[in-house]
């Protein structure tokens, strides 16, 4: 709600209108208020399952009797009209208001109760609840005021861990609504695979390479040293392996829908990978991404040499590239979203205005602004406050490389 201070020579009322929803109710109510010279200080309306709940804060000049007119308005339209006398007050400042996003495969009353209780124990008040999506996950956005951010975040994280739902809490305001660039990690984020392991599979050393990858992504090994060690195992592979591996890559469920929706809404998109350019370039072309950066395999006489050329895209490199892409686009880092899962994503997540850990390692979940555990990449859209209706307006795609548009999925009622 957006309000102003009501003059002292006016009485302030909260008017609540409920009943069966149909066209023209709001217009008729406002005409009634205009006739009585009432000021509309604040208004909020929701129609749920054809039931209307319309709340209006009004300032009424002394001597005007608008309440009788409002009761007649309700009686003529078979609506319930209730009144409360209010003290004139300011709306809580934007700096003390937060958007809390709750996401689960299917949100239960128990989960909603746990989240609501966490907010209440942090002395927060829930001003509004809006459902963002019911498919492929259930997502709600709660507008909360009055709470301490650190206390609310801590209690919500405890509740989400115990009751198995994802939660994000962000300051509500212009900064949240001005995000313009989304930068993604690739392996185990945009795609389900680790490309180095697919290459190692072709070389017959997958298990050895996978063990090194796991330790590197958990932050136990230096990324550059571990990458060079793994790439050395690929020495002698012919370049034909690159196309075979590209065909084996699997997009994360929701990846095409995620990118398509971002582009429909005017976002710029980038991928920054500790993997290799033949694969990131293919993904950028396939998905229509704006930027793609990765490491370069050395290839001589049609064979992989087991070495890398050029600068290494490591943990620090990812953050540096995010900054360069943002600068090239004329976008501040505060307007950037970064999404990743491994330790080499930590600096990038910290540099962005919003860092999201997606099905990430424990250390990454602990450090990121928020974490998602649902298996759908398009669930990130709901953390950005984007509704399922916006996703549907952007269309649908199969989440396979080379996939074509698929018909809309019918959401369960």
mmCIF file of C-alpha atoms in Angstrom:
data_model
loop_
_atom_site.group_PDB
_atom_site.id
_atom_site.type_symbol
_atom_site.label_atom_id
_atom_site.label_comp_id
_atom_site.label_asym_id
_atom_site.label_seq_id
_atom_site.Cartn_x
_atom_site.Cartn_y
_atom_site.Cartn_z
ATOM 1 C CA UNK A 1 0.000 0.000 0.000
ATOM 2 C CA UNK A 2 1.158 3.524 -0.778
ATOM 3 C CA UNK A 3 -0.213 6.288 1.450
ATOM 4 C CA UNK A 4 0.031 9.937 2.457
ATOM 5 C CA UNK A 5 -0.615 11.742 5.721
ATOM 6 C CA UNK A 6 -4.293 12.611 6.192
ATOM 7 C CA UNK A 7 -4.943 16.285 7.165
ATOM 8 C CA UNK A 8 -5.832 16.810 10.826
ATOM 9 C CA UNK A 9 -9.220 18.363 9.964
ATOM 10 C CA UNK A 10 -10.420 15.104 8.465
ATOM 11 C CA UNK A 11 -11.564 11.873 10.012
ATOM 12 C CA UNK A 12 -9.831 8.716 8.809
ATOM 13 C CA UNK A 13 -11.663 5.446 8.158
ATOM 14 C CA UNK A 14 -10.790 2.014 6.849
ATOM 15 C CA UNK A 15 -13.619 0.877 4.570
ATOM 16 C CA UNK A 16 -13.738 -2.814 3.678
ATOM 17 C CA UNK A 17 -16.021 -4.114 0.943
ATOM 18 C CA UNK A 18 -16.505 -7.877 0.509
ATOM 19 C CA UNK A 19 -18.790 -10.052 -1.542
ATOM 20 C CA UNK A 20 -19.279 -11.582 -4.978
ATOM 21 C CA UNK A 21 -16.947 -9.994 -7.531
ATOM 22 C CA UNK A 22 -18.267 -8.487 -10.760
ATOM 23 C CA UNK A 23 -17.357 -5.576 -13.070
ATOM 24 C CA UNK A 24 -18.054 -2.017 -11.954
ATOM 25 C CA UNK A 25 -17.844 -2.353 -8.163
ATOM 26 C CA UNK A 26 -14.627 -0.362 -7.738
ATOM 27 C CA UNK A 27 -15.825 2.329 -10.149
ATOM 28 C CA UNK A 28 -19.106 2.713 -8.264
ATOM 29 C CA UNK A 29 -17.334 2.859 -4.898
ATOM 30 C CA UNK A 30 -14.967 5.576 -6.072
ATOM 31 C CA UNK A 31 -17.877 7.576 -7.486
ATOM 32 C CA UNK A 32 -19.597 7.359 -4.088
ATOM 33 C CA UNK A 33 -16.431 8.588 -2.332
ATOM 34 C CA UNK A 34 -15.971 11.420 -4.828
ATOM 35 C CA UNK A 35 -19.554 12.575 -4.240
ATOM 36 C CA UNK A 36 -18.772 12.847 -0.523
ATOM 37 C CA UNK A 37 -15.509 14.782 -1.099
ATOM 38 C CA UNK A 38 -13.534 11.974 0.542
ATOM 39 C CA UNK A 39 -9.785 11.622 -0.012
ATOM 40 C CA UNK A 40 -8.527 8.152 -0.952
ATOM 41 C CA UNK A 41 -5.425 7.743 1.209
ATOM 42 C CA UNK A 42 -4.725 4.084 0.407
ATOM 43 C CA UNK A 43 -6.401 1.253 -1.468
ATOM 44 C CA UNK A 44 -5.858 -2.458 -1.949
ATOM 45 C CA UNK A 45 -8.021 -4.964 -3.789
ATOM 46 C CA UNK A 46 -7.937 -8.682 -4.377
ATOM 47 C CA UNK A 47 -10.363 -10.993 -6.147
ATOM 48 C CA UNK A 48 -9.935 -14.650 -5.214
ATOM 49 C CA UNK A 49 -12.201 -17.362 -6.635
ATOM 50 C CA UNK A 50 -14.739 -14.699 -7.657
ATOM 51 C CA UNK A 51 -14.819 -13.254 -4.138
ATOM 52 C CA UNK A 52 -13.894 -9.580 -3.753
ATOM 53 C CA UNK A 53 -11.990 -8.078 -0.840
ATOM 54 C CA UNK A 54 -11.548 -4.322 -1.345
ATOM 55 C CA UNK A 55 -10.023 -2.133 1.362
ATOM 56 C CA UNK A 56 -9.844 1.664 1.160
ATOM 57 C CA UNK A 57 -8.443 4.139 3.678
ATOM 58 C CA UNK A 58 -10.314 7.442 3.311
ATOM 59 C CA UNK A 59 -10.102 10.896 4.798
ATOM 60 C CA UNK A 60 -13.530 12.471 5.243
ATOM 61 C CA UNK A 61 -14.036 16.219 5.872
ATOM 62 C CA UNK A 62 -15.766 17.139 9.116
ATOM 63 C CA UNK A 63 -19.513 17.401 8.536
ATOM 64 C CA UNK A 64 -19.639 14.911 5.652
ATOM 65 C CA UNK A 65 -21.616 11.718 6.354
ATOM 66 C CA UNK A 66 -20.168 9.326 3.796
ATOM 67 C CA UNK A 67 -20.769 6.237 5.920
ATOM 68 C CA UNK A 68 -24.520 6.251 5.307
ATOM 69 C CA UNK A 69 -23.909 6.531 1.563
ATOM 70 C CA UNK A 70 -21.482 3.622 1.685
ATOM 71 C CA UNK A 71 -23.964 1.408 3.514
ATOM 72 C CA UNK A 72 -26.534 2.189 0.815
ATOM 73 C CA UNK A 73 -23.908 1.416 -1.831
ATOM 74 C CA UNK A 74 -23.360 -2.017 -0.273
ATOM 75 C CA UNK A 75 -27.046 -2.791 0.219
ATOM 76 C CA UNK A 76 -27.870 -2.012 -3.431
ATOM 77 C CA UNK A 77 -25.133 -4.366 -4.643
ATOM 78 C CA UNK A 78 -25.500 -7.119 -2.037
ATOM 79 C CA UNK A 79 -22.058 -6.408 -0.621
ATOM 80 C CA UNK A 80 -20.829 -6.312 2.969
ATOM 81 C CA UNK A 81 -19.408 -2.903 3.959
ATOM 82 C CA UNK A 82 -17.512 -2.526 7.259
ATOM 83 C CA UNK A 83 -15.817 0.504 8.840
ATOM 84 C CA UNK A 84 -12.998 1.112 11.282
ATOM 85 C CA UNK A 85 -11.956 4.513 12.638
ATOM 86 C CA UNK A 86 -8.217 5.015 12.245
ATOM 87 C CA UNK A 87 -5.649 7.348 13.650
ATOM 88 C CA UNK A 88 -3.898 9.275 10.872
ATOM 89 C CA UNK A 89 -0.507 7.689 10.269
ATOM 90 C CA UNK A 90 2.214 7.274 7.714
ATOM 91 C CA UNK A 91 2.780 4.072 5.809
ATOM 92 C CA UNK A 92 5.929 2.303 7.087
ATOM 93 C CA UNK A 93 8.966 3.595 5.185
ATOM 94 C CA UNK A 94 10.165 1.482 2.263
ATOM 95 C CA UNK A 95 13.444 0.781 4.070
ATOM 96 C CA UNK A 96 11.544 -1.241 6.687
ATOM 97 C CA UNK A 97 9.511 -3.258 4.193
ATOM 98 C CA UNK A 98 10.611 -6.594 2.803
ATOM 99 C CA UNK A 99 9.505 -9.037 0.147
ATOM 100 C CA UNK A 100 9.583 -12.593 1.465
ATOM 101 C CA UNK A 101 9.337 -15.303 -1.201
ATOM 102 C CA UNK A 102 8.313 -18.819 -0.175
ATOM 103 C CA UNK A 103 8.766 -21.717 -2.628
ATOM 104 C CA UNK A 104 8.004 -25.423 -2.316
ATOM 105 C CA UNK A 105 6.930 -28.251 -4.548
ATOM 106 C CA UNK A 106 3.501 -28.009 -2.906
ATOM 107 C CA UNK A 107 3.106 -25.436 -0.137
ATOM 108 C CA UNK A 108 1.249 -26.797 2.885
ATOM 109 C CA UNK A 109 -0.591 -24.981 5.652
ATOM 110 C CA UNK A 110 2.112 -26.236 8.021
ATOM 111 C CA UNK A 111 4.819 -24.549 5.951
ATOM 112 C CA UNK A 112 2.881 -21.286 5.692
ATOM 113 C CA UNK A 113 2.276 -21.388 9.443
ATOM 114 C CA UNK A 114 5.985 -21.867 10.110
ATOM 115 C CA UNK A 115 6.940 -18.936 7.869
ATOM 116 C CA UNK A 116 4.258 -16.681 9.345
ATOM 117 C CA UNK A 117 5.333 -17.534 12.878
ATOM 118 C CA UNK A 118 8.967 -16.796 12.017
ATOM 119 C CA UNK A 119 7.966 -13.343 10.776
ATOM 120 C CA UNK A 120 5.814 -12.694 13.847
ATOM 121 C CA UNK A 121 8.588 -13.676 16.261
ATOM 122 C CA UNK A 122 10.835 -11.156 14.462
ATOM 123 C CA UNK A 123 8.135 -8.532 15.196
ATOM 124 C CA UNK A 124 7.128 -8.317 11.541
ATOM 125 C CA UNK A 125 3.659 -7.743 10.157
ATOM 126 C CA UNK A 126 2.442 -9.378 6.938
ATOM 127 C CA UNK A 127 0.768 -6.620 4.924
ATOM 128 C CA UNK A 128 0.005 -8.632 1.811
ATOM 129 C CA UNK A 129 0.220 -12.189 0.448
ATOM 130 C CA UNK A 130 0.210 -12.870 -3.304
ATOM 131 C CA UNK A 131 0.514 -16.234 -5.001
ATOM 132 C CA UNK A 132 3.166 -16.015 -7.721
ATOM 133 C CA UNK A 133 2.844 -19.558 -9.062
ATOM 134 C CA UNK A 134 1.159 -22.894 -8.589
ATOM 135 C CA UNK A 135 3.231 -24.705 -11.247
ATOM 136 C CA UNK A 136 5.859 -26.195 -11.494
ATOM 137 C CA UNK A 137 6.226 -25.161 -7.847
ATOM 138 C CA UNK A 138 4.041 -23.246 -5.427
ATOM 139 C CA UNK A 139 5.374 -19.752 -4.755
ATOM 140 C CA UNK A 140 4.030 -16.978 -2.527
ATOM 141 C CA UNK A 141 5.290 -13.457 -2.022
ATOM 142 C CA UNK A 142 4.675 -11.856 1.370
ATOM 143 C CA UNK A 143 5.054 -8.099 1.810
ATOM 144 C CA UNK A 144 6.314 -7.650 5.376
ATOM 145 C CA UNK A 145 6.865 -4.502 7.431
ATOM 146 C CA UNK A 146 8.279 -3.582 10.821
ATOM 147 C CA UNK A 147 10.685 -6.483 11.350
ATOM 148 C CA UNK A 148 14.422 -6.529 11.888
ATOM 149 C CA UNK A 149 16.025 -7.918 8.718
ATOM 150 C CA UNK A 150 18.686 -10.020 10.421
ATOM 151 C CA UNK A 151 16.233 -11.482 12.924
ATOM 152 C CA UNK A 152 13.630 -12.229 10.264
ATOM 153 C CA UNK A 153 16.185 -13.849 7.961
ATOM 154 C CA UNK A 154 17.530 -16.063 10.731
ATOM 155 C CA UNK A 155 14.115 -17.247 11.881
ATOM 156 C CA UNK A 156 12.882 -17.819 8.338
ATOM 157 C CA UNK A 157 15.974 -19.862 7.481
ATOM 158 C CA UNK A 158 15.438 -22.004 10.566
ATOM 159 C CA UNK A 159 11.787 -22.543 9.634
ATOM 160 C CA UNK A 160 12.627 -23.333 6.011
ATOM 161 C CA UNK A 161 15.192 -25.926 7.052
ATOM 162 C CA UNK A 162 12.823 -27.632 9.492
ATOM 163 C CA UNK A 163 9.744 -27.533 7.259
ATOM 164 C CA UNK A 164 11.467 -28.059 3.889
ATOM 165 C CA UNK A 165 10.692 -24.981 1.836
ATOM 166 C CA UNK A 166 12.872 -22.350 0.162
ATOM 167 C CA UNK A 167 12.791 -18.745 1.305
ATOM 168 C CA UNK A 168 14.207 -15.453 0.064
ATOM 169 C CA UNK A 169 13.956 -12.141 1.890
ATOM 170 C CA UNK A 170 14.804 -8.891 0.102
ATOM 171 C CA UNK A 171 14.284 -5.214 0.784
ATOM 172 C CA UNK A 172 11.191 -4.039 -1.056
ATOM 173 C CA UNK A 173 11.775 -0.966 -3.163
ATOM 174 C CA UNK A 174 13.086 0.428 -6.412
ATOM 175 C CA UNK A 175 16.352 -1.519 -6.307
ATOM 176 C CA UNK A 176 14.530 -4.857 -6.357
ATOM 177 C CA UNK A 177 12.358 -3.777 -9.273
ATOM 178 C CA UNK A 178 15.303 -2.485 -11.339
ATOM 179 C CA UNK A 179 17.255 -5.741 -11.781
ATOM 180 C CA UNK A 180 18.375 -5.936 -15.420
ATOM 181 C CA UNK A 181 21.127 -8.558 -15.903
ATOM 182 C CA UNK A 182 21.120 -12.246 -14.941
ATOM 183 C CA UNK A 183 24.467 -14.092 -14.985
ATOM 184 C CA UNK A 184 24.470 -17.880 -14.734
ATOM 185 C CA UNK A 185 27.003 -20.549 -13.967
ATOM 186 C CA UNK A 186 26.736 -23.410 -16.471
ATOM 187 C CA UNK A 187 27.699 -26.833 -15.114
ATOM 188 C CA UNK A 188 25.082 -28.123 -12.621
ATOM 189 C CA UNK A 189 23.185 -24.828 -12.957
ATOM 190 C CA UNK A 190 22.122 -24.076 -16.536
ATOM 191 C CA UNK A 191 22.793 -27.699 -17.461
ATOM 192 C CA UNK A 192 22.531 -30.834 -15.344
ATOM 193 C CA UNK A 193 25.990 -32.121 -16.236
ATOM 194 C CA UNK A 194 29.645 -31.391 -15.486
ATOM 195 C CA UNK A 195 31.123 -31.080 -18.977
ATOM 196 C CA UNK A 196 34.637 -31.992 -17.829
ATOM 197 C CA UNK A 197 33.229 -35.308 -16.615
ATOM 198 C CA UNK A 198 31.516 -35.976 -19.941
ATOM 199 C CA UNK A 199 34.839 -35.339 -21.681
ATOM 200 C CA UNK A 200 36.634 -37.563 -19.180
ATOM 201 C CA UNK A 201 34.075 -40.281 -19.888
ATOM 202 C CA UNK A 202 35.165 -40.167 -23.527
ATOM 203 C CA UNK A 203 38.785 -40.450 -22.360
ATOM 204 C CA UNK A 204 38.009 -43.354 -19.989
ATOM 205 C CA UNK A 205 38.914 -41.519 -16.775
ATOM 206 C CA UNK A 206 35.563 -40.207 -15.535
ATOM 207 C CA UNK A 207 35.723 -41.498 -11.960
ATOM 208 C CA UNK A 208 39.136 -39.974 -11.348
ATOM 209 C CA UNK A 209 38.093 -36.599 -12.771
ATOM 210 C CA UNK A 210 34.743 -36.622 -10.931
ATOM 211 C CA UNK A 211 36.497 -37.005 -7.575
ATOM 212 C CA UNK A 212 38.660 -33.968 -8.304
ATOM 213 C CA UNK A 213 35.631 -31.975 -9.515
ATOM 214 C CA UNK A 214 33.659 -32.705 -6.343
ATOM 215 C CA UNK A 215 36.515 -31.520 -4.137
ATOM 216 C CA UNK A 216 37.049 -28.391 -6.229
ATOM 217 C CA UNK A 217 33.342 -27.432 -6.174
ATOM 218 C CA UNK A 218 33.276 -27.941 -2.395
ATOM 219 C CA UNK A 219 36.190 -25.508 -2.085
ATOM 220 C CA UNK A 220 38.678 -28.136 -0.911
ATOM 221 C CA UNK A 221 41.068 -27.672 -3.852
ATOM 222 C CA UNK A 222 42.469 -24.673 -5.707
ATOM 223 C CA UNK A 223 40.239 -24.329 -8.750
ATOM 224 C CA UNK A 224 42.902 -23.480 -11.336
ATOM 225 C CA UNK A 225 45.257 -26.248 -10.238
ATOM 226 C CA UNK A 226 42.463 -28.802 -10.161
ATOM 227 C CA UNK A 227 41.193 -27.687 -13.567
ATOM 228 C CA UNK A 228 44.611 -28.039 -15.179
ATOM 229 C CA UNK A 229 44.979 -31.475 -13.573
ATOM 230 C CA UNK A 230 41.639 -32.610 -14.982
ATOM 231 C CA UNK A 231 42.236 -31.155 -18.452
ATOM 232 C CA UNK A 232 45.586 -32.960 -18.624
ATOM 233 C CA UNK A 233 43.644 -36.231 -18.549
ATOM 234 C CA UNK A 234 42.061 -35.307 -21.907
ATOM 235 C CA UNK A 235 45.325 -35.229 -23.843
ATOM 236 C CA UNK A 236 45.028 -36.886 -27.238
ATOM 237 C CA UNK A 237 41.223 -36.761 -27.661
ATOM 238 C CA UNK A 238 40.194 -35.822 -31.194
ATOM 239 C CA UNK A 239 38.055 -32.704 -31.698
ATOM 240 C CA UNK A 240 35.107 -34.850 -32.753
ATOM 241 C CA UNK A 241 34.569 -35.515 -29.052
ATOM 242 C CA UNK A 242 33.408 -31.912 -28.595
ATOM 243 C CA UNK A 243 30.306 -32.406 -30.741
ATOM 244 C CA UNK A 244 29.540 -35.778 -29.149
ATOM 245 C CA UNK A 245 29.677 -34.254 -25.678
ATOM 246 C CA UNK A 246 27.624 -31.240 -26.742
ATOM 247 C CA UNK A 247 24.834 -33.586 -27.799
ATOM 248 C CA UNK A 248 24.960 -35.322 -24.407
ATOM 249 C CA UNK A 249 24.480 -32.117 -22.397
ATOM 250 C CA UNK A 250 21.077 -31.835 -20.676
ATOM 251 C CA UNK A 251 19.523 -28.505 -19.844
ATOM 252 C CA UNK A 252 18.249 -28.127 -16.289
ATOM 253 C CA UNK A 253 14.425 -28.383 -16.196
ATOM 254 C CA UNK A 254 12.955 -24.939 -16.742
ATOM 255 C CA UNK A 255 16.127 -23.512 -18.325
ATOM 256 C CA UNK A 256 14.583 -22.565 -21.659
ATOM 257 C CA UNK A 257 11.507 -21.117 -19.978
ATOM 258 C CA UNK A 258 13.769 -19.165 -17.620
ATOM 259 C CA UNK A 259 15.844 -17.576 -20.388
ATOM 260 C CA UNK A 260 12.861 -16.994 -22.669
ATOM 261 C CA UNK A 261 10.963 -15.179 -19.897
ATOM 262 C CA UNK A 262 13.956 -13.006 -18.987
ATOM 263 C CA UNK A 263 14.392 -11.961 -22.606
ATOM 264 C CA UNK A 264 10.649 -11.294 -22.945
ATOM 265 C CA UNK A 265 10.860 -8.969 -19.933
ATOM 266 C CA UNK A 266 13.901 -7.104 -21.260
ATOM 267 C CA UNK A 267 16.659 -8.618 -19.102
ATOM 268 C CA UNK A 268 20.175 -9.110 -20.462
ATOM 269 C CA UNK A 269 21.586 -12.599 -19.988
ATOM 270 C CA UNK A 270 25.085 -14.015 -19.576
ATOM 271 C CA UNK A 271 26.793 -17.290 -18.765
ATOM 272 C CA UNK A 272 30.185 -17.460 -17.064
ATOM 273 C CA UNK A 273 31.683 -20.922 -16.805
ATOM 274 C CA UNK A 274 34.753 -22.663 -15.481
ATOM 275 C CA UNK A 275 34.133 -25.051 -18.387
ATOM 276 C CA UNK A 276 35.037 -24.579 -22.014
ATOM 277 C CA UNK A 277 34.124 -22.225 -24.858
ATOM 278 C CA UNK A 278 32.949 -24.842 -27.414
ATOM 279 C CA UNK A 279 30.075 -25.661 -25.075
ATOM 280 C CA UNK A 280 29.240 -22.196 -23.750
ATOM 281 C CA UNK A 281 29.271 -20.794 -27.289
ATOM 282 C CA UNK A 282 26.837 -23.527 -28.369
ATOM 283 C CA UNK A 283 24.562 -22.802 -25.414
ATOM 284 C CA UNK A 284 24.618 -19.065 -26.106
ATOM 285 C CA UNK A 285 23.609 -19.643 -29.727
ATOM 286 C CA UNK A 286 20.963 -22.230 -28.809
ATOM 287 C CA UNK A 287 19.308 -20.118 -26.107
ATOM 288 C CA UNK A 288 19.917 -16.645 -27.517
ATOM 289 C CA UNK A 289 22.082 -15.523 -24.600
ATOM 290 C CA UNK A 290 23.759 -12.123 -24.801
ATOM 291 C CA UNK A 291 27.182 -13.038 -23.360
ATOM 292 C CA UNK A 292 29.188 -16.247 -22.866
ATOM 293 C CA UNK A 293 32.609 -16.645 -21.215
ATOM 294 C CA UNK A 294 34.614 -19.790 -20.398
ATOM 295 C CA UNK A 295 38.065 -21.382 -20.565
ATOM 296 C CA UNK A 296 39.744 -22.248 -23.874
ATOM 297 C CA UNK A 297 41.014 -25.734 -24.618
ATOM 298 C CA UNK A 298 44.224 -25.882 -26.623
ATOM 299 C CA UNK A 299 43.688 -27.850 -29.829
ATOM 300 C CA UNK A 300 46.561 -28.758 -32.172
ATOM 301 C CA UNK A 301 46.245 -30.811 -35.356
ATOM 302 C CA UNK A 302 42.668 -31.771 -34.545
ATOM 303 C CA UNK A 303 43.429 -33.079 -31.058
ATOM 304 C CA UNK A 304 43.042 -31.764 -27.493
ATOM 305 C CA UNK A 305 46.525 -31.240 -26.046
ATOM 306 C CA UNK A 306 45.524 -31.418 -22.387
ATOM 307 C CA UNK A 307 46.386 -27.733 -21.895
ATOM 308 C CA UNK A 308 44.469 -24.451 -21.669
ATOM 309 C CA UNK A 309 45.150 -21.168 -23.425
ATOM 310 C CA UNK A 310 44.371 -17.627 -22.315
ATOM 311 C CA UNK A 311 43.310 -16.421 -18.853
ATOM 312 C CA UNK A 312 41.622 -18.928 -16.533
ATOM 313 C CA UNK A 313 37.979 -18.360 -15.610
ATOM 314 C CA UNK A 314 38.138 -19.229 -11.921
ATOM 315 C CA UNK A 315 36.389 -17.897 -8.814
ATOM 316 C CA UNK A 316 37.898 -14.416 -9.068
ATOM 317 C CA UNK A 317 37.603 -14.494 -12.858
ATOM 318 C CA UNK A 318 33.863 -15.071 -12.726
ATOM 319 C CA UNK A 319 33.341 -11.999 -10.549
ATOM 320 C CA UNK A 320 35.626 -9.954 -12.805
ATOM 321 C CA UNK A 321 33.730 -11.016 -15.935
ATOM 322 C CA UNK A 322 30.386 -10.202 -14.292
ATOM 323 C CA UNK A 323 31.687 -6.692 -13.660
ATOM 324 C CA UNK A 324 32.935 -6.354 -17.240
ATOM 325 C CA UNK A 325 29.650 -7.552 -18.735
ATOM 326 C CA UNK A 326 27.653 -5.225 -16.490
ATOM 327 C CA UNK A 327 29.868 -2.280 -17.439
ATOM 328 C CA UNK A 328 29.559 -3.088 -21.150
ATOM 329 C CA UNK A 329 25.771 -3.121 -20.788
ATOM 330 C CA UNK A 330 25.723 0.078 -18.739
ATOM 331 C CA UNK A 331 24.234 -1.784 -15.762
ATOM 332 C CA UNK A 332 25.364 -1.389 -12.144
ATOM 333 C CA UNK A 333 26.300 -4.482 -10.154
ATOM 334 C CA UNK A 334 23.385 -3.740 -7.816
ATOM 335 C CA UNK A 335 21.094 -4.419 -10.792
ATOM 336 C CA UNK A 336 22.657 -7.849 -11.442
ATOM 337 C CA UNK A 337 21.524 -11.315 -10.402
ATOM 338 C CA UNK A 338 24.056 -14.154 -10.220
ATOM 339 C CA UNK A 339 23.095 -17.832 -10.012
ATOM 340 C CA UNK A 340 25.497 -20.683 -9.258
ATOM 341 C CA UNK A 341 26.142 -23.841 -7.270
ATOM 342 C CA UNK A 342 29.862 -24.223 -6.575
ATOM 343 C CA UNK A 343 32.639 -22.635 -4.542
ATOM 344 C CA UNK A 344 34.049 -20.986 -7.674
ATOM 345 C CA UNK A 345 30.764 -19.028 -7.929
ATOM 346 C CA UNK A 346 31.080 -17.419 -4.493
ATOM 347 C CA UNK A 347 32.782 -14.177 -5.573
ATOM 348 C CA UNK A 348 30.296 -13.725 -8.428
ATOM 349 C CA UNK A 349 27.344 -14.279 -6.091
ATOM 350 C CA UNK A 350 28.783 -11.773 -3.620
ATOM 351 C CA UNK A 351 29.443 -9.136 -6.301
ATOM 352 C CA UNK A 352 25.900 -9.192 -7.700
ATOM 353 C CA UNK A 353 23.038 -7.261 -6.166
ATOM 354 C CA UNK A 354 21.306 -10.603 -5.632
ATOM 355 C CA UNK A 355 23.246 -13.874 -5.369
ATOM 356 C CA UNK A 356 21.230 -17.096 -5.631
ATOM 357 C CA UNK A 357 22.617 -20.523 -4.734
ATOM 358 C CA UNK A 358 20.855 -23.081 -6.944
ATOM 359 C CA UNK A 359 20.930 -26.664 -5.607
ATOM 360 C CA UNK A 360 24.314 -25.675 -4.265
ATOM 361 C CA UNK A 361 27.014 -27.034 -2.011
ATOM 362 C CA UNK A 362 26.508 -26.230 1.729
ATOM 363 C CA UNK A 363 29.194 -23.523 1.827
ATOM 364 C CA UNK A 364 27.584 -21.763 -1.129
ATOM 365 C CA UNK A 365 24.080 -21.944 0.361
ATOM 366 C CA UNK A 366 25.389 -20.416 3.583
ATOM 367 C CA UNK A 367 27.093 -17.506 1.800
ATOM 368 C CA UNK A 368 24.478 -16.604 -0.838
ATOM 369 C CA UNK A 369 21.674 -14.074 -0.378
ATOM 370 C CA UNK A 370 19.192 -16.890 -0.922
ATOM 371 C CA UNK A 371 19.178 -20.551 -1.885
ATOM 372 C CA UNK A 372 16.841 -22.725 -3.950
ATOM 373 C CA UNK A 373 16.601 -26.490 -3.636
ATOM 374 C CA UNK A 374 13.735 -27.161 -6.067
ATOM 375 C CA UNK A 375 14.964 -28.761 -9.337
ATOM 376 C CA UNK A 376 13.521 -26.145 -11.714
ATOM 377 C CA UNK A 377 15.666 -23.263 -12.911
ATOM 378 C CA UNK A 378 12.631 -21.140 -13.756
ATOM 379 C CA UNK A 379 11.808 -21.038 -10.020
ATOM 380 C CA UNK A 380 14.469 -18.294 -9.861
ATOM 381 C CA UNK A 381 11.928 -16.067 -11.635
ATOM 382 C CA UNK A 382 9.667 -16.143 -8.582
ATOM 383 C CA UNK A 383 12.489 -14.894 -6.346
ATOM 384 C CA UNK A 384 12.623 -11.905 -8.713
ATOM 385 C CA UNK A 385 8.909 -11.297 -8.093
ATOM 386 C CA UNK A 386 7.885 -12.473 -11.568
ATOM 387 C CA UNK A 387 4.491 -14.158 -11.666
ATOM 388 C CA UNK A 388 3.562 -17.365 -13.446
ATOM 389 C CA UNK A 389 1.230 -15.343 -15.683
ATOM 390 C CA UNK A 390 4.289 -13.410 -16.936
ATOM 391 C CA UNK A 391 6.038 -16.718 -17.625
ATOM 392 C CA UNK A 392 3.044 -17.968 -19.589
ATOM 393 C CA UNK A 393 2.931 -14.745 -21.604
ATOM 394 C CA UNK A 394 6.529 -15.394 -22.704
ATOM 395 C CA UNK A 395 5.670 -18.891 -24.034
ATOM 396 C CA UNK A 396 7.100 -22.337 -23.402
ATOM 397 C CA UNK A 397 10.035 -24.372 -24.700
ATOM 398 C CA UNK A 398 11.244 -27.956 -24.347
ATOM 399 C CA UNK A 399 14.260 -28.039 -22.047
ATOM 400 C CA UNK A 400 16.465 -30.086 -24.362
ATOM 401 C CA UNK A 401 19.195 -28.830 -26.635
ATOM 402 C CA UNK A 402 17.757 -28.348 -30.083
ATOM 403 C CA UNK A 403 14.216 -28.548 -28.639
ATOM 404 C CA UNK A 404 11.281 -26.803 -30.267
ATOM 405 C CA UNK A 405 8.433 -24.915 -28.707
ATOM 406 C CA UNK A 406 6.021 -27.114 -26.790
ATOM 407 C CA UNK A 407 2.370 -26.370 -26.023
ATOM 408 C CA UNK A 408 1.546 -24.723 -22.696
ATOM 409 C CA UNK A 409 1.450 -27.056 -19.731
ATOM 410 C CA UNK A 410 -1.907 -27.066 -17.985
ATOM 411 C CA UNK A 411 -1.469 -26.024 -14.380
ATOM 412 C CA UNK A 412 -3.245 -28.173 -11.809
ATOM 413 C CA UNK A 413 -6.280 -26.435 -10.343
#
